[in-house]
Coordinates of C-alpha atoms in Angstrom, one line a residue:
M1 CA 117.1 -46.8 141.2
R2 CA 114.7 -44.6 138.7
S3 CA 111.4 -45.9 137.3
T4 CA 109.6 -44.9 134.3
T5 CA 107.6 -45.8 131.3
I6 CA 108.4 -45.8 127.5
K7 CA 105.7 -46.2 124.7
G8 CA 105.9 -49.7 123.4
P9 CA 104.3 -51.4 120.2
I10 CA 101.5 -52.6 121.9
G11 CA 101.3 -50.1 125.3
T12 CA 103.6 -49.0 128.0
I13 CA 106.7 -50.6 129.0
H14 CA 107.7 -50.4 132.8
I15 CA 111.5 -49.9 133.1
I16 CA 113.8 -49.7 136.1
E17 CA 117.4 -47.8 135.4
A18 CA 120.4 -46.9 137.2
S19 CA 123.5 -45.1 136.5
P20 CA 126.9 -44.4 138.6
P21 CA 127.9 -40.5 138.4
V22 CA 129.1 -39.0 135.8
T23 CA 132.5 -38.1 135.6
A24 CA 133.5 -35.1 132.8
G25 CA 135.8 -36.5 130.4
E26 CA 135.3 -40.1 130.7
S27 CA 133.8 -42.3 128.1
E28 CA 130.4 -43.9 129.4
P29 CA 131.1 -47.8 129.3
L30 CA 128.5 -50.2 127.4
P31 CA 125.0 -49.7 128.9
V32 CA 123.2 -53.6 130.2
V33 CA 119.5 -54.2 130.1
F34 CA 118.2 -57.1 131.7
L35 CA 115.5 -59.0 130.8
H36 CA 113.4 -61.9 133.0
G37 CA 112.0 -64.7 132.6
M38 CA 108.2 -66.2 133.1
A39 CA 105.9 -64.8 135.9
V40 CA 108.7 -62.6 137.6
S41 CA 109.4 -58.7 137.1
A42 CA 112.3 -56.2 136.4
N43 CA 112.5 -56.4 140.3
L44 CA 114.4 -60.0 139.7
W45 CA 117.5 -58.5 138.8
D46 CA 117.8 -55.3 141.6
A47 CA 120.8 -56.9 142.7
Q48 CA 122.3 -56.9 139.5
L49 CA 121.2 -53.1 138.9
A50 CA 122.6 -52.2 141.7
H51 CA 126.2 -54.0 140.9
V52 CA 126.0 -53.0 137.3
A53 CA 125.4 -49.6 137.9
L54 CA 128.7 -48.7 140.1
T55 CA 130.4 -48.6 136.6
R56 CA 127.9 -48.2 134.1
R57 CA 124.5 -47.3 133.2
A58 CA 121.9 -50.9 133.6
I59 CA 117.8 -51.2 132.7
A60 CA 115.8 -53.8 133.8
L61 CA 111.9 -54.4 131.8
D62 CA 109.1 -55.7 133.0
M63 CA 108.1 -57.8 130.3
R64 CA 104.6 -57.7 128.3
G65 CA 102.1 -59.1 130.7
H66 CA 104.5 -58.4 133.5
G67 CA 104.8 -55.8 136.7
D68 CA 103.7 -52.8 135.1
S69 CA 103.8 -53.4 131.6
A70 CA 100.6 -53.8 129.4
P71 CA 99.9 -57.2 128.2
P72 CA 99.4 -58.3 124.6
E73 CA 95.9 -58.2 124.0
D74 CA 95.8 -61.1 121.7
G75 CA 98.2 -63.2 123.8
N76 CA 101.2 -63.0 121.9
Y77 CA 104.1 -63.1 123.7
A78 CA 106.4 -64.9 120.5
P79 CA 110.1 -63.9 121.4
V80 CA 110.9 -61.7 118.3
S81 CA 107.8 -59.8 119.2
C82 CA 109.0 -59.0 122.6
A83 CA 111.8 -57.9 121.3
A84 CA 110.3 -55.2 119.2
D85 CA 109.4 -54.4 122.6
V86 CA 113.6 -54.3 123.7
L87 CA 113.8 -52.1 120.8
A88 CA 111.7 -49.7 121.7
V89 CA 112.9 -49.0 124.8
L90 CA 116.5 -48.9 123.3
D91 CA 115.1 -46.3 120.6
G92 CA 113.4 -44.4 123.7
L93 CA 116.4 -44.0 126.0
G94 CA 118.4 -43.2 122.5
L95 CA 120.7 -46.5 123.1
D96 CA 122.4 -47.3 120.1
R97 CA 124.3 -50.4 121.5
V98 CA 124.1 -52.0 124.2
A99 CA 124.7 -55.6 126.0
I100 CA 121.9 -57.5 127.2
V101 CA 121.7 -60.3 129.9
G102 CA 118.6 -62.7 129.4
H103 CA 117.4 -64.8 131.4
S104 CA 115.3 -68.0 130.9
F105 CA 112.4 -66.8 128.7
G106 CA 113.8 -63.7 128.7
A107 CA 117.1 -65.5 126.8
C108 CA 114.6 -66.3 124.4
I109 CA 113.9 -62.9 123.8
A110 CA 117.1 -61.9 124.3
L111 CA 118.2 -64.1 121.9
A112 CA 115.2 -62.8 119.2
T113 CA 116.5 -59.2 119.8
A114 CA 120.2 -59.6 118.9
A115 CA 119.4 -61.7 116.3
S116 CA 116.7 -59.5 114.7
A117 CA 119.2 -56.1 115.6
P118 CA 123.3 -57.7 116.3
H119 CA 124.3 -54.1 115.3
R120 CA 122.9 -53.0 118.5
I121 CA 123.4 -56.0 120.8
A122 CA 127.6 -55.8 121.6
Q123 CA 127.0 -58.9 123.9
L124 CA 124.6 -61.8 124.6
I125 CA 124.8 -63.0 127.9
L126 CA 122.5 -66.0 128.2
A127 CA 121.7 -67.1 132.5
D128 CA 120.3 -70.3 132.0
A129 CA 118.6 -70.1 129.0
P130 CA 116.1 -72.7 128.1
G131 CA 117.3 -74.4 125.2
D132 CA 115.7 -75.3 121.9
F133 CA 112.8 -76.8 122.1
T134 CA 112.1 -77.3 118.4
K135 CA 115.6 -79.7 119.0
V136 CA 114.2 -81.8 121.7
P137 CA 114.3 -86.0 120.9
A138 CA 111.0 -87.3 120.7
E139 CA 110.5 -89.1 124.1
V140 CA 110.6 -85.3 125.4
Y141 CA 108.4 -84.2 122.8
E142 CA 105.9 -86.8 124.0
L143 CA 106.1 -85.1 127.1
I144 CA 105.7 -81.8 126.1
V145 CA 102.3 -82.0 123.5
P146 CA 100.3 -83.4 126.7
F147 CA 101.8 -80.3 129.0
Q148 CA 100.6 -78.4 126.5
R149 CA 97.5 -79.5 126.4
T150 CA 97.1 -79.1 130.1
L151 CA 98.1 -75.1 130.1
E152 CA 94.5 -74.5 128.4
T153 CA 92.6 -76.9 131.5
E154 CA 91.3 -76.2 134.9
D155 CA 94.7 -77.7 135.8
W156 CA 96.6 -75.2 134.2
R157 CA 98.5 -74.3 137.4
A158 CA 99.5 -78.0 139.4
A159 CA 101.3 -78.3 136.5
V160 CA 102.8 -75.3 135.7
E161 CA 103.9 -75.5 139.5
T162 CA 105.2 -78.8 138.9
S163 CA 107.4 -77.5 136.0
F164 CA 108.6 -74.5 138.6
N165 CA 109.6 -76.7 141.3
E166 CA 111.7 -78.6 139.2
A167 CA 113.3 -75.8 137.9
L168 CA 113.9 -74.7 141.6
T169 CA 115.3 -78.2 141.9
G170 CA 119.3 -76.8 143.5
S171 CA 117.8 -72.9 145.1
T172 CA 117.8 -71.8 148.5
A173 CA 114.9 -71.4 150.4
P174 CA 114.2 -67.5 149.9
T175 CA 114.4 -67.9 146.1
R176 CA 112.2 -71.0 146.1
D177 CA 109.5 -68.9 148.2
R178 CA 109.8 -65.6 146.6
I179 CA 109.5 -67.6 142.8
L180 CA 106.3 -69.7 144.2
A181 CA 104.9 -66.8 145.5
C182 CA 105.1 -64.6 141.7
L183 CA 103.9 -67.9 140.1
A184 CA 100.4 -67.8 142.1
A185 CA 100.1 -64.1 141.1
T186 CA 101.4 -64.6 137.5
P187 CA 97.7 -65.4 135.0
Q188 CA 97.5 -68.4 133.1
D189 CA 97.2 -66.7 130.0
C190 CA 100.3 -65.1 130.6
L191 CA 101.9 -68.6 131.4
S192 CA 100.0 -70.1 128.7
G193 CA 101.3 -68.0 125.9
M194 CA 104.6 -67.9 126.8
Y195 CA 105.2 -71.6 127.1
R196 CA 103.6 -71.9 123.5
A197 CA 106.3 -68.8 122.6
M198 CA 109.8 -70.8 123.7
F199 CA 108.0 -74.4 122.8
A200 CA 108.3 -73.2 119.2
F201 CA 111.4 -70.5 119.3
E202 CA 114.1 -71.2 117.5
A203 CA 116.9 -70.6 120.0
V204 CA 120.0 -71.9 117.9
D205 CA 118.8 -70.2 115.0
A206 CA 118.4 -67.3 116.7
L207 CA 122.2 -67.3 118.0
D208 CA 123.6 -68.5 114.7
R209 CA 122.3 -65.7 112.8
Y210 CA 123.6 -63.1 115.7
L211 CA 126.9 -64.8 116.0
A212 CA 127.6 -64.3 112.0
A213 CA 127.4 -60.7 112.6
S214 CA 130.8 -59.0 113.0
G215 CA 131.5 -57.2 116.4
T216 CA 129.6 -59.9 118.3
R217 CA 129.8 -61.8 121.7
A218 CA 127.7 -64.2 123.8
H219 CA 128.5 -66.0 126.7
A220 CA 126.2 -68.6 129.0
I221 CA 126.3 -68.7 132.5
I222 CA 124.2 -71.9 133.9
A223 CA 122.6 -74.2 136.9
P224 CA 124.7 -77.3 137.2
S225 CA 121.1 -78.9 135.7
N226 CA 121.0 -77.2 132.7
T227 CA 122.8 -80.6 131.2
F228 CA 119.7 -81.6 128.4
P229 CA 120.3 -82.4 124.8
F230 CA 118.6 -79.7 123.5
S231 CA 121.0 -76.8 126.0
L232 CA 122.2 -74.2 123.7
H233 CA 125.7 -75.2 125.0
I234 CA 125.4 -78.8 124.2
L235 CA 124.1 -78.1 120.8
R236 CA 126.5 -75.3 120.1
P237 CA 129.5 -76.6 122.1
T238 CA 131.7 -73.2 121.1
L239 CA 129.5 -70.7 122.9
T240 CA 131.5 -70.7 126.2
T241 CA 129.5 -71.0 129.6
T242 CA 130.2 -70.9 133.4
T243 CA 128.3 -73.0 135.2
I244 CA 127.8 -71.8 138.9
P245 CA 127.6 -74.7 141.6
D246 CA 124.6 -74.9 143.8
T247 CA 122.3 -72.8 142.4
G248 CA 118.8 -73.5 140.8
H249 CA 117.3 -72.3 137.5
W250 CA 116.7 -68.6 139.3
L251 CA 120.7 -68.6 139.9
M252 CA 120.7 -64.8 140.4
L253 CA 118.9 -65.2 143.3
D254 CA 120.8 -68.3 144.7
A255 CA 124.1 -66.6 144.3
P256 CA 124.3 -63.1 143.5
E257 CA 127.9 -62.1 144.2
A258 CA 128.7 -64.9 142.3
F259 CA 126.6 -63.8 139.0
A260 CA 127.8 -60.6 139.9
K261 CA 131.4 -61.9 139.1
E262 CA 130.7 -63.6 136.0
L263 CA 129.2 -60.8 134.6
D264 CA 132.0 -58.2 135.6
I265 CA 134.2 -61.1 133.6
C266 CA 131.6 -61.4 130.6
L267 CA 131.4 -57.7 130.5
G268 CA 135.0 -57.3 130.5
K269 CA 136.3 -55.5 133.7
E270 CA 137.6 -56.3 137.3
S271 CA 135.4 -57.5 139.7
I272 CA 134.5 -54.7 142.3

């Protein structure tokens, strides 16, 4: 795998990429771009990068404020702003059209990217997307408001740890240890900024705008717990969806082989 940096709208964007051996005369399959969620980095996708790179170019980004990518000085983690980072990477690598795999908050960024430039995103794969919090029932919204307030107080870490532990239900012990270690190293401004952005993001609208364009496809790969009334596949039942059993929110860590199989199916090739 190769590590490099690209200039983005707010500063340096760090990426990891891997490619298969080049064979003369063969057309290149569609490249795949991986977007991680809160608190982690591009290394979350190491197993998937290695798998996809057996047959096609694969790229993973450190999203702004994560890993070795520059943080936003104004605290702006809005998915549409993060989408500008993704498009800067595509431009910097000379990639006209790609498939995007986004996990958790990275799925929000993937949706924003696809909605803003559908002609460049041939396929959208949403890995346990958080849903559309602008569509939550009143009883859920009543829980979100005090949670957002707590994120701005000295009690923010306990609140976030509770949220992450709930998302880790069904996860393996190694996944739990890895994710909680990453969370412990993530600063307050980054987490609070991403939570605020996620709660305000109109995910369904972005999905609808993307799929209204010609030549677009979307698929969701979810954990068993993703059955909320505001989950994307529930709000939009036509969104094709696969559930990977015995996984938590970070399903690519819990079941890398099963996740790789679903990627192969989505990308239209037989499993290796």
